[in-house]
Coordinates of C-alpha atoms in Angstrom, one line a residue:
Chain A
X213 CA 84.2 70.6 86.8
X214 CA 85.0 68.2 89.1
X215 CA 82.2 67.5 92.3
X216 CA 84.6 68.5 94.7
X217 CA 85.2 72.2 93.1
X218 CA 81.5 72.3 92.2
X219 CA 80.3 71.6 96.3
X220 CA 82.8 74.2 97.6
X221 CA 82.0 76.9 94.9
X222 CA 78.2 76.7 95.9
X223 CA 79.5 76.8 99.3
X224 CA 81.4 79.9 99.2
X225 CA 78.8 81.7 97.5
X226 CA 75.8 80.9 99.0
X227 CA 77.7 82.2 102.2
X228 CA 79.2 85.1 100.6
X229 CA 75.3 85.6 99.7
X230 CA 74.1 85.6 102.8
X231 CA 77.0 87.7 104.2
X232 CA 76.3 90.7 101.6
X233 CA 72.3 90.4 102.5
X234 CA 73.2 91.0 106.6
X235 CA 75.5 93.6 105.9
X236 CA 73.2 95.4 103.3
X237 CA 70.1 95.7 105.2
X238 CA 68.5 98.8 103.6
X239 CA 67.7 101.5 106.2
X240 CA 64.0 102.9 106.6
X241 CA 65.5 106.3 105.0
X242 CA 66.1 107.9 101.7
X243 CA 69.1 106.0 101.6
X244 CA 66.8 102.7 100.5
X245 CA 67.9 102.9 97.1
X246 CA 71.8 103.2 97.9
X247 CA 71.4 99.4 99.5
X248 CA 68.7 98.2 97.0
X249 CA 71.3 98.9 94.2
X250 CA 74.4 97.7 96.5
X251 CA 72.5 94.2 96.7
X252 CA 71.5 94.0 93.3
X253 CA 75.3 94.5 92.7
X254 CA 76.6 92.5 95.4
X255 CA 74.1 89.6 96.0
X256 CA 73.5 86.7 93.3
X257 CA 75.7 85.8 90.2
X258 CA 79.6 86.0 90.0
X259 CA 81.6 82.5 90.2
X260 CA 83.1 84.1 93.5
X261 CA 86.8 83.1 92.7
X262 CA 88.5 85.3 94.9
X263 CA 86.5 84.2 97.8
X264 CA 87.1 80.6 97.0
X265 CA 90.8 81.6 96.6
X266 CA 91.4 82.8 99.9
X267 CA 89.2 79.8 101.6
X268 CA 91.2 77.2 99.2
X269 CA 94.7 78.7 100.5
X270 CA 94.0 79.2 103.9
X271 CA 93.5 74.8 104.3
X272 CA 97.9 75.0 103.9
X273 CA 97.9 77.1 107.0
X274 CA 95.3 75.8 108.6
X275 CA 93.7 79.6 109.5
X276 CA 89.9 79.7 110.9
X277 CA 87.3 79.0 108.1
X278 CA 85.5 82.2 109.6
X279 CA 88.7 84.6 109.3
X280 CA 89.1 82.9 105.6
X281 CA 85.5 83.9 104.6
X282 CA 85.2 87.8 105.8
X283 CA 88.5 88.4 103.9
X284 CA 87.0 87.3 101.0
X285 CA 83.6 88.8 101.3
X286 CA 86.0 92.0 101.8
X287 CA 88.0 91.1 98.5
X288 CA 84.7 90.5 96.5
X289 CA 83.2 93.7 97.9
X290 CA 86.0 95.5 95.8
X291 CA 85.9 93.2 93.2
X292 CA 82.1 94.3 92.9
X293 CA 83.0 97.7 93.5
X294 CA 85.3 97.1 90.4
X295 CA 82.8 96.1 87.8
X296 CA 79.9 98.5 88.9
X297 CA 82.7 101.3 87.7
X298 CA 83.8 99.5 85.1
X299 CA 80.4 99.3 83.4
X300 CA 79.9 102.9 83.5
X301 CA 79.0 104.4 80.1
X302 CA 82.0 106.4 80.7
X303 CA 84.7 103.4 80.6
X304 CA 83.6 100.3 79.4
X305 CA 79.8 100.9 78.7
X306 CA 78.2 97.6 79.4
X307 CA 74.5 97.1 79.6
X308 CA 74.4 93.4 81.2
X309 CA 76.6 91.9 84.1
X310 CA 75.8 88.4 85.9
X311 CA 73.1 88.4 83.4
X312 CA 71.3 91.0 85.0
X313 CA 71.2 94.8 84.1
X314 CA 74.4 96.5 85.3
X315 CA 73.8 99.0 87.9
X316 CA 73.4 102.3 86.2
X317 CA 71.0 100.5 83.8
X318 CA 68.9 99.5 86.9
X319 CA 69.2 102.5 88.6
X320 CA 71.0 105.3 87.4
X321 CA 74.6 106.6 86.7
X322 CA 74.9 108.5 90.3
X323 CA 73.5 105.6 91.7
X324 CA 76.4 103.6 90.6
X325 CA 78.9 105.8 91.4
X326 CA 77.9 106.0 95.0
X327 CA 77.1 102.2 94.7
X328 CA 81.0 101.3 94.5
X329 CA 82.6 104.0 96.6
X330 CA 80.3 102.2 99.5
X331 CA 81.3 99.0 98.5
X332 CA 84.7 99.8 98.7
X333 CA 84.4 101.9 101.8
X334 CA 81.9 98.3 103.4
X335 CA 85.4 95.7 102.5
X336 CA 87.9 98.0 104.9
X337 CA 85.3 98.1 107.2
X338 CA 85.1 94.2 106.9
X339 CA 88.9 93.6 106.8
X340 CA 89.8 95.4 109.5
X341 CA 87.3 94.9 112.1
X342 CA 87.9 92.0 115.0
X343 CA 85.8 89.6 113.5
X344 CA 88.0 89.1 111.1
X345 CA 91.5 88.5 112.4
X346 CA 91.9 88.3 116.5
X347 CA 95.6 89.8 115.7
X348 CA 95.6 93.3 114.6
X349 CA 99.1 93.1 113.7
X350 CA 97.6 90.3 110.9
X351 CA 94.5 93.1 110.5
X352 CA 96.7 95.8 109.6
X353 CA 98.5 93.7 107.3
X354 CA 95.7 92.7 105.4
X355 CA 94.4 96.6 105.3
X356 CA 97.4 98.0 103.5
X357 CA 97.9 94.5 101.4
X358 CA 94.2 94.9 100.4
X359 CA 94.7 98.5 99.5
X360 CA 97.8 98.4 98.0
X361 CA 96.1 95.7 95.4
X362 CA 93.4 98.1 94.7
X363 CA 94.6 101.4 94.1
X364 CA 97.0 103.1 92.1
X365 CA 99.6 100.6 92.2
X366 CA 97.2 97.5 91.5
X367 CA 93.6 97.4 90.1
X368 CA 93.1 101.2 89.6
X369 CA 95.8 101.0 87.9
X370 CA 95.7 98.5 85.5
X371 CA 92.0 100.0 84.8
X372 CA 93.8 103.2 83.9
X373 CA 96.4 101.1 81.8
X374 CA 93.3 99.4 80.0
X375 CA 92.2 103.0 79.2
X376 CA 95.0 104.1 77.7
X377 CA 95.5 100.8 75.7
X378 CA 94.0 101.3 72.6
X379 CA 96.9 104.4 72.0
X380 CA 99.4 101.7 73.1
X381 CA 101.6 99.5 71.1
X382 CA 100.2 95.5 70.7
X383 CA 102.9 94.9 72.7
X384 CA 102.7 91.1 74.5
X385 CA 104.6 92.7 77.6
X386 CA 102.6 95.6 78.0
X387 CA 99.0 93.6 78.1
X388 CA 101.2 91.3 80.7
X389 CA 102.0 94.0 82.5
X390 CA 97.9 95.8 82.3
X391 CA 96.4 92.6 83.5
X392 CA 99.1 91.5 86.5
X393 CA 97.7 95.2 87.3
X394 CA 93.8 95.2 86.5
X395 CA 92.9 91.5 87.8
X396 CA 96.0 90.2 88.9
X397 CA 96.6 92.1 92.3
X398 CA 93.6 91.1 93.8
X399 CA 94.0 87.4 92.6
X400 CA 97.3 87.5 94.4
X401 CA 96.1 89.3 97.4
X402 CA 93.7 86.9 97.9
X403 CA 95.6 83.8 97.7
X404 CA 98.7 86.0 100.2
X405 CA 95.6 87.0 102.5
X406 CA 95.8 83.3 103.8
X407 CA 99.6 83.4 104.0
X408 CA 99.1 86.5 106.4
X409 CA 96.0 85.2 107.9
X410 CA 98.3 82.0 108.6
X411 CA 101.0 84.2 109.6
X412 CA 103.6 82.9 107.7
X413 CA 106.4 84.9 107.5
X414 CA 107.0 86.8 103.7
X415 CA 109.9 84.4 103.1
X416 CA 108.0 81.3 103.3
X417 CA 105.3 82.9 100.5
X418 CA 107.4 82.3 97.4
X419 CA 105.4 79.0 96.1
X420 CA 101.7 80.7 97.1
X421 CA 102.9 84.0 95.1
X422 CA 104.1 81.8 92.0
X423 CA 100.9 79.9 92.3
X424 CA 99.1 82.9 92.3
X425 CA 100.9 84.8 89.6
X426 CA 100.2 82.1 86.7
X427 CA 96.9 81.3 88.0
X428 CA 96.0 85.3 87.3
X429 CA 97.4 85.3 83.8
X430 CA 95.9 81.9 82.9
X431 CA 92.4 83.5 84.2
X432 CA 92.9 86.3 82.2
X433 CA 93.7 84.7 79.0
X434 CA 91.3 82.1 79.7
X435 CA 88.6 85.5 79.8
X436 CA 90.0 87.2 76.4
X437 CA 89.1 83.0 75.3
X438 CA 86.0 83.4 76.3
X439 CA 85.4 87.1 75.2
X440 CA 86.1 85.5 71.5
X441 CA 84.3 82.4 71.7
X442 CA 81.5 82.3 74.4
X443 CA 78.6 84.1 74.4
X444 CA 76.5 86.2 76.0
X445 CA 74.4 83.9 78.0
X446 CA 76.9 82.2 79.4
X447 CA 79.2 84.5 80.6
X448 CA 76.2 87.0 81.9
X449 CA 77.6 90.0 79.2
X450 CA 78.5 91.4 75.9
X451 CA 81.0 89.4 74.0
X452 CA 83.1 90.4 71.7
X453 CA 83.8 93.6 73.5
X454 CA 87.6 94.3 73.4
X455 CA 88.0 93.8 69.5
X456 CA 85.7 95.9 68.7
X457 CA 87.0 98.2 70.8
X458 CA 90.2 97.2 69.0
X459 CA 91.8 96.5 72.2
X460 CA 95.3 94.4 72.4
X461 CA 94.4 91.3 74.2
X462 CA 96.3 88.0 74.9
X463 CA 94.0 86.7 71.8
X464 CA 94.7 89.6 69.2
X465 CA 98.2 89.2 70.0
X466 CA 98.6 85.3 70.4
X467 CA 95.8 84.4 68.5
X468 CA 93.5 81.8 69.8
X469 CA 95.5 78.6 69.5
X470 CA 98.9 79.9 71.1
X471 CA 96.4 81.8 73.6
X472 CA 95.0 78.2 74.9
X473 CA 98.4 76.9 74.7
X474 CA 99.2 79.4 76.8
X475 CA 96.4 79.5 79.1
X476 CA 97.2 75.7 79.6
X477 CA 101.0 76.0 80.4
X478 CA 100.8 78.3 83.0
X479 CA 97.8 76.2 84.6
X480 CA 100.1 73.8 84.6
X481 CA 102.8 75.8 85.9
X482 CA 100.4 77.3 88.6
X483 CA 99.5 73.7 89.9
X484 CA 103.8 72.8 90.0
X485 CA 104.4 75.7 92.7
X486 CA 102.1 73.8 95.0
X487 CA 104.2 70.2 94.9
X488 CA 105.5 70.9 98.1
X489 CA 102.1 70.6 99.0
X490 CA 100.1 67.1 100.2
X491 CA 95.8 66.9 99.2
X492 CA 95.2 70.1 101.4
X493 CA 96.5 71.7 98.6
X494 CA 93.8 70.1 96.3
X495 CA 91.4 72.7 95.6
X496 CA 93.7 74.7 94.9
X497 CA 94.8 72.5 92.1
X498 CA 91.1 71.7 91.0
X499 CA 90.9 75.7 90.8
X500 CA 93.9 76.0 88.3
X501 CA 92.7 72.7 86.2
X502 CA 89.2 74.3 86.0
X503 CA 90.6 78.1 85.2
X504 CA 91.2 77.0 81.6
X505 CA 88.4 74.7 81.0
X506 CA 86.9 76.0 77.8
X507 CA 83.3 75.5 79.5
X508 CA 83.6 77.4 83.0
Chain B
X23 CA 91.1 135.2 111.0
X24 CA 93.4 135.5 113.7
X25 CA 97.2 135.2 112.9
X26 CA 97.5 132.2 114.6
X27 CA 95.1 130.5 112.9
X28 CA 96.5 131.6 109.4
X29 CA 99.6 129.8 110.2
X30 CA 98.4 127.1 111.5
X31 CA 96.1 126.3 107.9
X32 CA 99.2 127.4 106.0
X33 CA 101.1 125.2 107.8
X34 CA 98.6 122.3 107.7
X35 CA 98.0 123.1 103.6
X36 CA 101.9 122.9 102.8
X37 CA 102.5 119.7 104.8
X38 CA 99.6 118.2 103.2
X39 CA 100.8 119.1 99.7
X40 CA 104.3 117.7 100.4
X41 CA 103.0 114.0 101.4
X42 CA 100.3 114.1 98.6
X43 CA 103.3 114.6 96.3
X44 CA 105.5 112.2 97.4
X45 CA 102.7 110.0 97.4
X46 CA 101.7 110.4 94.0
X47 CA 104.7 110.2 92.2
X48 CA 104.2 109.4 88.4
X49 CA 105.8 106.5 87.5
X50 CA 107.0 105.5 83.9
X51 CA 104.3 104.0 82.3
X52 CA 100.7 104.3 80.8
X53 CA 99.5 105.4 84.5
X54 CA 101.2 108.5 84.3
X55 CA 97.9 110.9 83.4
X56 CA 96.1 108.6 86.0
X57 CA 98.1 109.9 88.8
X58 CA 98.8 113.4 87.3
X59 CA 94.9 113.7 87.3
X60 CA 95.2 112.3 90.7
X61 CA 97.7 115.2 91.8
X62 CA 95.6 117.8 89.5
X63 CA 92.7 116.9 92.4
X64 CA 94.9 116.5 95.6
X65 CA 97.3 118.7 95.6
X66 CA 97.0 123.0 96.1
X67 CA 93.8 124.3 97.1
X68 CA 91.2 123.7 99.7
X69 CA 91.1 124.9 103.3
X70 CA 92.5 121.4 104.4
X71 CA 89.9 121.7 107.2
X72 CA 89.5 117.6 108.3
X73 CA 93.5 117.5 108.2
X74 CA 93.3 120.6 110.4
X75 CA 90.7 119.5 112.8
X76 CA 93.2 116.4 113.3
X77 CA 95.9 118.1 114.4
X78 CA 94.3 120.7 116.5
X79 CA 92.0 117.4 118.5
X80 CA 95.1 115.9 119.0
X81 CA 96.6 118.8 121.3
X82 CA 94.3 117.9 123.5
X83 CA 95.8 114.4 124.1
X84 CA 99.2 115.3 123.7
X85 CA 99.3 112.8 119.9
X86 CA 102.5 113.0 117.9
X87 CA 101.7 115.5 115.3
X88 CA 103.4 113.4 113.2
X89 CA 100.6 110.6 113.6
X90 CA 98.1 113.6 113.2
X91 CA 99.6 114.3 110.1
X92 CA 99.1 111.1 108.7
X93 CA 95.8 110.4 110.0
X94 CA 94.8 114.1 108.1
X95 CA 96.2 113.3 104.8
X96 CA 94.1 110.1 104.6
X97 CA 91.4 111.7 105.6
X98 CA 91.5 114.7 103.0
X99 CA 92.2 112.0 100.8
X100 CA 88.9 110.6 101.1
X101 CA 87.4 114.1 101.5
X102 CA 88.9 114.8 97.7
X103 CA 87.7 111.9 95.9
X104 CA 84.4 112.7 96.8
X105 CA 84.6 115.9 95.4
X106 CA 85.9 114.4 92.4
X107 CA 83.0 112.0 92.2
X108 CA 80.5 114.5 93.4
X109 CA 81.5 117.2 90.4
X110 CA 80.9 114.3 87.8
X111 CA 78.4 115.2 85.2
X112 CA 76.0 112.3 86.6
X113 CA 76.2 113.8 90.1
X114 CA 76.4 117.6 90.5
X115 CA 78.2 118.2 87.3
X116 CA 80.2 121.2 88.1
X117 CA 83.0 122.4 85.9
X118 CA 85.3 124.2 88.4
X119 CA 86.6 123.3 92.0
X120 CA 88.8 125.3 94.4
X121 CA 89.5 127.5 91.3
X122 CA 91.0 124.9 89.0
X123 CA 88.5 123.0 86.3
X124 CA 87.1 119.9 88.0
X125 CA 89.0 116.3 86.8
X126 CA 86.4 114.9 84.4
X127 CA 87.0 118.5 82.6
X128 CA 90.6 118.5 83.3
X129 CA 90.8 115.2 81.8
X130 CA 87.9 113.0 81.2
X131 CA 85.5 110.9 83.1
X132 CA 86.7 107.8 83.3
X133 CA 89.7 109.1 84.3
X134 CA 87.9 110.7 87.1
X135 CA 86.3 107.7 88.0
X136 CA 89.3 106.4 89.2
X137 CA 90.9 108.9 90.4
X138 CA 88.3 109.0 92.9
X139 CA 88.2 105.5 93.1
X140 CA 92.4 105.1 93.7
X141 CA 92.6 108.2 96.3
X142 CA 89.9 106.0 98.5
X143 CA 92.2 102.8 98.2
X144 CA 95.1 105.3 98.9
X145 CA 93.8 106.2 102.2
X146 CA 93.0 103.3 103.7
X147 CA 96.8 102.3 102.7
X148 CA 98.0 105.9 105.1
X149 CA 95.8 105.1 107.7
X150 CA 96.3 101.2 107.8
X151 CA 100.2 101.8 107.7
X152 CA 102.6 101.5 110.4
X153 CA 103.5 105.2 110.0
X154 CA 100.6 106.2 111.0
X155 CA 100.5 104.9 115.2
X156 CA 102.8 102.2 116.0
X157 CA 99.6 100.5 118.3
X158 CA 98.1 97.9 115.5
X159 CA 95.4 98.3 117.8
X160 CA 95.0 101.9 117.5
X161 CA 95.4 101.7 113.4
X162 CA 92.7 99.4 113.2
X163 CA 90.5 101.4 115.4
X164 CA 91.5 104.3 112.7
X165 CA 90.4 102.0 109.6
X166 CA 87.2 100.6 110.9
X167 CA 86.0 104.3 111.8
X168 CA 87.3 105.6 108.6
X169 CA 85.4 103.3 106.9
X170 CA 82.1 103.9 108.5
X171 CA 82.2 107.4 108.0
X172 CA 82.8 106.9 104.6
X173 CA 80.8 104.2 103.4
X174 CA 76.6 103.9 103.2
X175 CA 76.3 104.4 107.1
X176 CA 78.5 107.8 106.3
X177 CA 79.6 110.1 103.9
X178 CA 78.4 107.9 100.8
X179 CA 74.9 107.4 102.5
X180 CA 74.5 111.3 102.9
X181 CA 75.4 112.0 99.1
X182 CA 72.6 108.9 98.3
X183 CA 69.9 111.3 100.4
X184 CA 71.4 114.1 99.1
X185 CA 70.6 112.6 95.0
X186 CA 67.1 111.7 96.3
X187 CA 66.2 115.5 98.3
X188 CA 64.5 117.2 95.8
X189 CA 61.5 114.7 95.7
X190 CA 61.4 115.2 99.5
X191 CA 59.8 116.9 101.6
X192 CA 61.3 120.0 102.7
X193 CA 62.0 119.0 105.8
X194 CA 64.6 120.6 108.4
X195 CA 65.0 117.5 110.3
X196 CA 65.4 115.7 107.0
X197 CA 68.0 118.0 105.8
X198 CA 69.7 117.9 109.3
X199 CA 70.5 114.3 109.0
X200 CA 71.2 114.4 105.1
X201 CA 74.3 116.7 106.5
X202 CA 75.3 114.9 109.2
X203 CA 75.9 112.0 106.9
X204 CA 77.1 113.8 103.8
X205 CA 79.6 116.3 105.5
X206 CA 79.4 115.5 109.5
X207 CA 80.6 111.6 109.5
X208 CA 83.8 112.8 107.8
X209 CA 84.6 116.1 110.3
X210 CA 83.0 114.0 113.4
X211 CA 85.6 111.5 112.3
X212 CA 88.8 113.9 111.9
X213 CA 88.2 114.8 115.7
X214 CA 87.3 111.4 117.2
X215 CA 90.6 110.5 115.2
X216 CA 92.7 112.1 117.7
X217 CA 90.6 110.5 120.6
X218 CA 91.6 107.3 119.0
X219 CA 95.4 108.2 118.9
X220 CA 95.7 109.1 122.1
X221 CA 93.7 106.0 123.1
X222 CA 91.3 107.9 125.1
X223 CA 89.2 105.6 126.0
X224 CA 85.0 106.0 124.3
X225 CA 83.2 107.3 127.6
X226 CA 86.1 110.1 127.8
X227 CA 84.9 111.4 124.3
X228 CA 81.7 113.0 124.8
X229 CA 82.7 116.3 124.7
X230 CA 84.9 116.3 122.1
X231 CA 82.0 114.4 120.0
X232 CA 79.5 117.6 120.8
X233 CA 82.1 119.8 119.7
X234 CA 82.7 117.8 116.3
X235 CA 79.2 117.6 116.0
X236 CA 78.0 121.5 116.5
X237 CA 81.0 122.7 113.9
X238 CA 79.8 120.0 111.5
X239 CA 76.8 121.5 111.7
X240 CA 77.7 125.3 111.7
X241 CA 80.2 124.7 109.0
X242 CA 77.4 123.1 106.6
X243 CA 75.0 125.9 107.3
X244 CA 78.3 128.6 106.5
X245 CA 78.7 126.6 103.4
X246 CA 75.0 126.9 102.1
X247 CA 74.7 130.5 103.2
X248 CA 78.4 130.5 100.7
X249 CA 76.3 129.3 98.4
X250 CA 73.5 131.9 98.2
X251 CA 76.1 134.9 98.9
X252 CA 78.8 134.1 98.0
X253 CA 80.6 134.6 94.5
X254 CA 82.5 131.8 92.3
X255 CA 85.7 133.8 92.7
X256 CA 86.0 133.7 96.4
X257 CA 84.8 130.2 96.9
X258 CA 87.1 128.6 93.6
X259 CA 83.5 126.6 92.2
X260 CA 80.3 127.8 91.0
X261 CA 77.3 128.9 93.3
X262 CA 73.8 129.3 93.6
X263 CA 74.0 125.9 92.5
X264 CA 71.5 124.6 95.7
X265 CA 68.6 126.9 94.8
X266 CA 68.7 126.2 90.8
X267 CA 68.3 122.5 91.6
X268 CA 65.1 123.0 94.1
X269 CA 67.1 121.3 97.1
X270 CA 66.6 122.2 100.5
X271 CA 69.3 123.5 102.1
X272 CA 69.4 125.3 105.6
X273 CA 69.1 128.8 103.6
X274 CA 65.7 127.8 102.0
X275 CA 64.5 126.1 105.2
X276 CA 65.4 129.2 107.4
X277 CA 66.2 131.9 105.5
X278 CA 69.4 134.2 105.5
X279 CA 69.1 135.4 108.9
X280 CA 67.7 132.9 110.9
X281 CA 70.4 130.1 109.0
X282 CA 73.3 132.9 109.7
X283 CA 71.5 133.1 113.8
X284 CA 72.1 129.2 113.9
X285 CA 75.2 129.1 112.8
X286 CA 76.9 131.2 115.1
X287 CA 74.8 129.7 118.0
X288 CA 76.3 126.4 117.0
X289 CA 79.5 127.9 116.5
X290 CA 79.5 128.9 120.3
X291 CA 77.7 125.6 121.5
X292 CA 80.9 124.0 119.7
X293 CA 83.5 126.2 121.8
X294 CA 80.9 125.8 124.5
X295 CA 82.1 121.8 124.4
X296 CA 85.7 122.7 125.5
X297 CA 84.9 124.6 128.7
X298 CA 87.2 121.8 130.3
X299 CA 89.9 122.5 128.2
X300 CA 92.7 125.2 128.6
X301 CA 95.3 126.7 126.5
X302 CA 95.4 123.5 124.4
X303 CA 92.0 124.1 123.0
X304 CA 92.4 127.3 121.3
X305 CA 93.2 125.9 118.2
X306 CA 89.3 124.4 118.1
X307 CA 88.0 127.3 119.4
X308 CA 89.7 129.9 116.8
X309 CA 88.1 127.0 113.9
X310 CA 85.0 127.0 115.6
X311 CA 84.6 130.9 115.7
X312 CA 86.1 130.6 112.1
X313 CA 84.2 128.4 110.4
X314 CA 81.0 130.9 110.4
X315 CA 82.2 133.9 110.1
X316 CA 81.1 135.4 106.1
X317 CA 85.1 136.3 104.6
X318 CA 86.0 132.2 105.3

């Protein structure tokens, strides 16, 4: 990892940190618990890549470091939200997360549950208060666009997809489709979140979106990679996971080789949407390189 | 219930059911028994008492019931994924709500997860739209409150004390503020929503707020005494629930008599609230004098 990318990914997450502890105070009531297990969820741990997405982006547009920052402390708050759910014995079952016991492991299962409906609840609150934007024509925007990304049509979705997969044919197109769903949407709303913060108008997005699109496939493949060759103390949890599970993944289907071939191209391919852009566009170039670095 | 009233919930109930089914249209792929399960919770069934309050506040400020509308569904929205996370086998583990088996036994538990999960995103998505008030000012406003009542300050806070009650003390105060969080910050909201629509300004909604919070109040107590005398037919889930799990609830705090006593009183300290009002008012008056009597 380059200096540079090191410096502003400590940066971004020792503020993100400190953001999370403020907001998370626990109360002197019977709620203590709630916020105990919200921090130990929220605070510490995580490489903070959406966050450091929306701060990279938001240097083309020139938008307010502070108005970058609490729309990604609102992204990672559902991005949290995400993986407290996700670990739930009921869907993926994971004991360890950010090399720490996952939430209902710590706590318990109801704890969790109510741990990421009040994160997710805590990042509209953040995204559409006036701190964050002084427009709320660019608040409102960034409500439904943060929304949209997580629900139904976006992350929820794709969780549901993931689900179903194991019933589903190994179909390259289909795990395409599951992950531009599961982790994609958010990756892209955080990288659009500075076009909108910016307020550039949708037409002039098309470079940011392509930029955003390979860079979420190239993370994900880069993540089945790692799922096959790293291990658990690196990556913070179980490896190994979604064969077992005899999930379709970019690897089972690609196999590793073609999978880091892959992962490479569209890197690449990420970092060519942005040659319209001069060296403000240079962490978000350090980002792709570093995506598919076999040690991240 | 007075004929008026009846037509107004009927109303209210088949409106709601027409956007939530729009809304929630299946699309062709592996989401499909996501948002089936999704429609399995939202649609039919349930008094549709937040959307309700919505639309009868906002006569007072002469709101476009449209907007009402809108602000309702996202509302009830939230109000039915925490039923579906709150029947979940780690929470209250119930196996029938509003007369239909709950989702995790409809379908599973991960797929109640996130349904819960995606109805939450889906509301902030209503409320944040332009739909819902063409004033980004005023759908901000709507978000940001939303929020709060939901999150850990909220909703989500109240179900947290309401995991941890039976190691407390039995404590009427305790149990006061438990419901103000668990049910109030979601009823208080639907009324100060229609403040917020007609951009009433805060220091013109004290009166409306005292309303909101007596019938929060009154209706929890209607519910526990539901609870204790009520059968499983009538009320569509399984009672006697509270007293089989030791927590204190208004009923075992006060007793039958005195809990019944209170809830009227607050019943007519909520009407009390709209002395100012005329005609326009009736609508929260006939819910008010609703809400506690014993056939609801």
């Amino acid at each position: 990892m380059s200096d540079r990318l090191a410096s502003e990914i400590a940066a971004i997450a020792r503020e993100i940190d400190a953001r999370f502890d403020l907001l998370l105070t626990p109360p002197e009531d019977s709620r203590r618990p709630l916020y105990e297990a919200m921090r130990h969820a929220a605070i510490g741990g995580g490489k903070r890549l959406r966050p450091l997405l929306v701060s990279a982006s938001s240097r083309l547009f020139a938008v307010d470091p502070e108005c970058a920052l609490r729309v990604g402390l609102a992204i990672e708050a559902v991005h949290v939200y995400s993986l407290v759910h996700d670990d739930l014995p009921a869907m993926d079952d994971d004991d360890m997360r950010r090399g720490k016991p996952t939430v209902h492991k710590a706590y318990d299962e109801a704890t969790a549950i109510l741990v990421g409906d009040g994160l997710q609840a805590l990042a509209f609150e953040i995204i559409g208060s006036e701190a964050t934007h002084p427009d709320p024509f660019v608040r409102c925007e960034l409500v439904t666009a943060l929304a949209a990304a997580a629900g139904p049509a976006g992350m929820v979705g794709g969780q549901a997809m993931d689900m179903a997969a194991p019933s589903l044919v190994q179909d390259l197109g289909i795990v395409t489709r599951l992950q531009q769903l599961k982790t994609g949407a958010l990756i892209a709303f955080s990288v659009e979140a500075a076009a909108i913060l910016g307020r550039v108008p949708a037409e002039g997005r098309a470079r940011l979106r392509g930029y955003a699109h390979d860079l979420g496939l190239a993370f994900q493949i880069a993540d089945d990679l790692l799922d096959v060759e790293g291990d658990a103390v690196a990556t913070g949890k179980a490896v190994g996971k979604d064969e077992a599970a005899g999930k379709a993944t970019f690897v089972s289907l690609l196999g590793v080789e073609r999978a880091r071939a892959q992962a490479k191209l569209l890197s690449e391919q990420a970092i060519g949407h942005l040659s319209g852009f001069g060296a403000e566009a240079d962490l978000l170039r350090d980002i792709a390189a570093y995506t598919v670095r076999r040690d991240r």
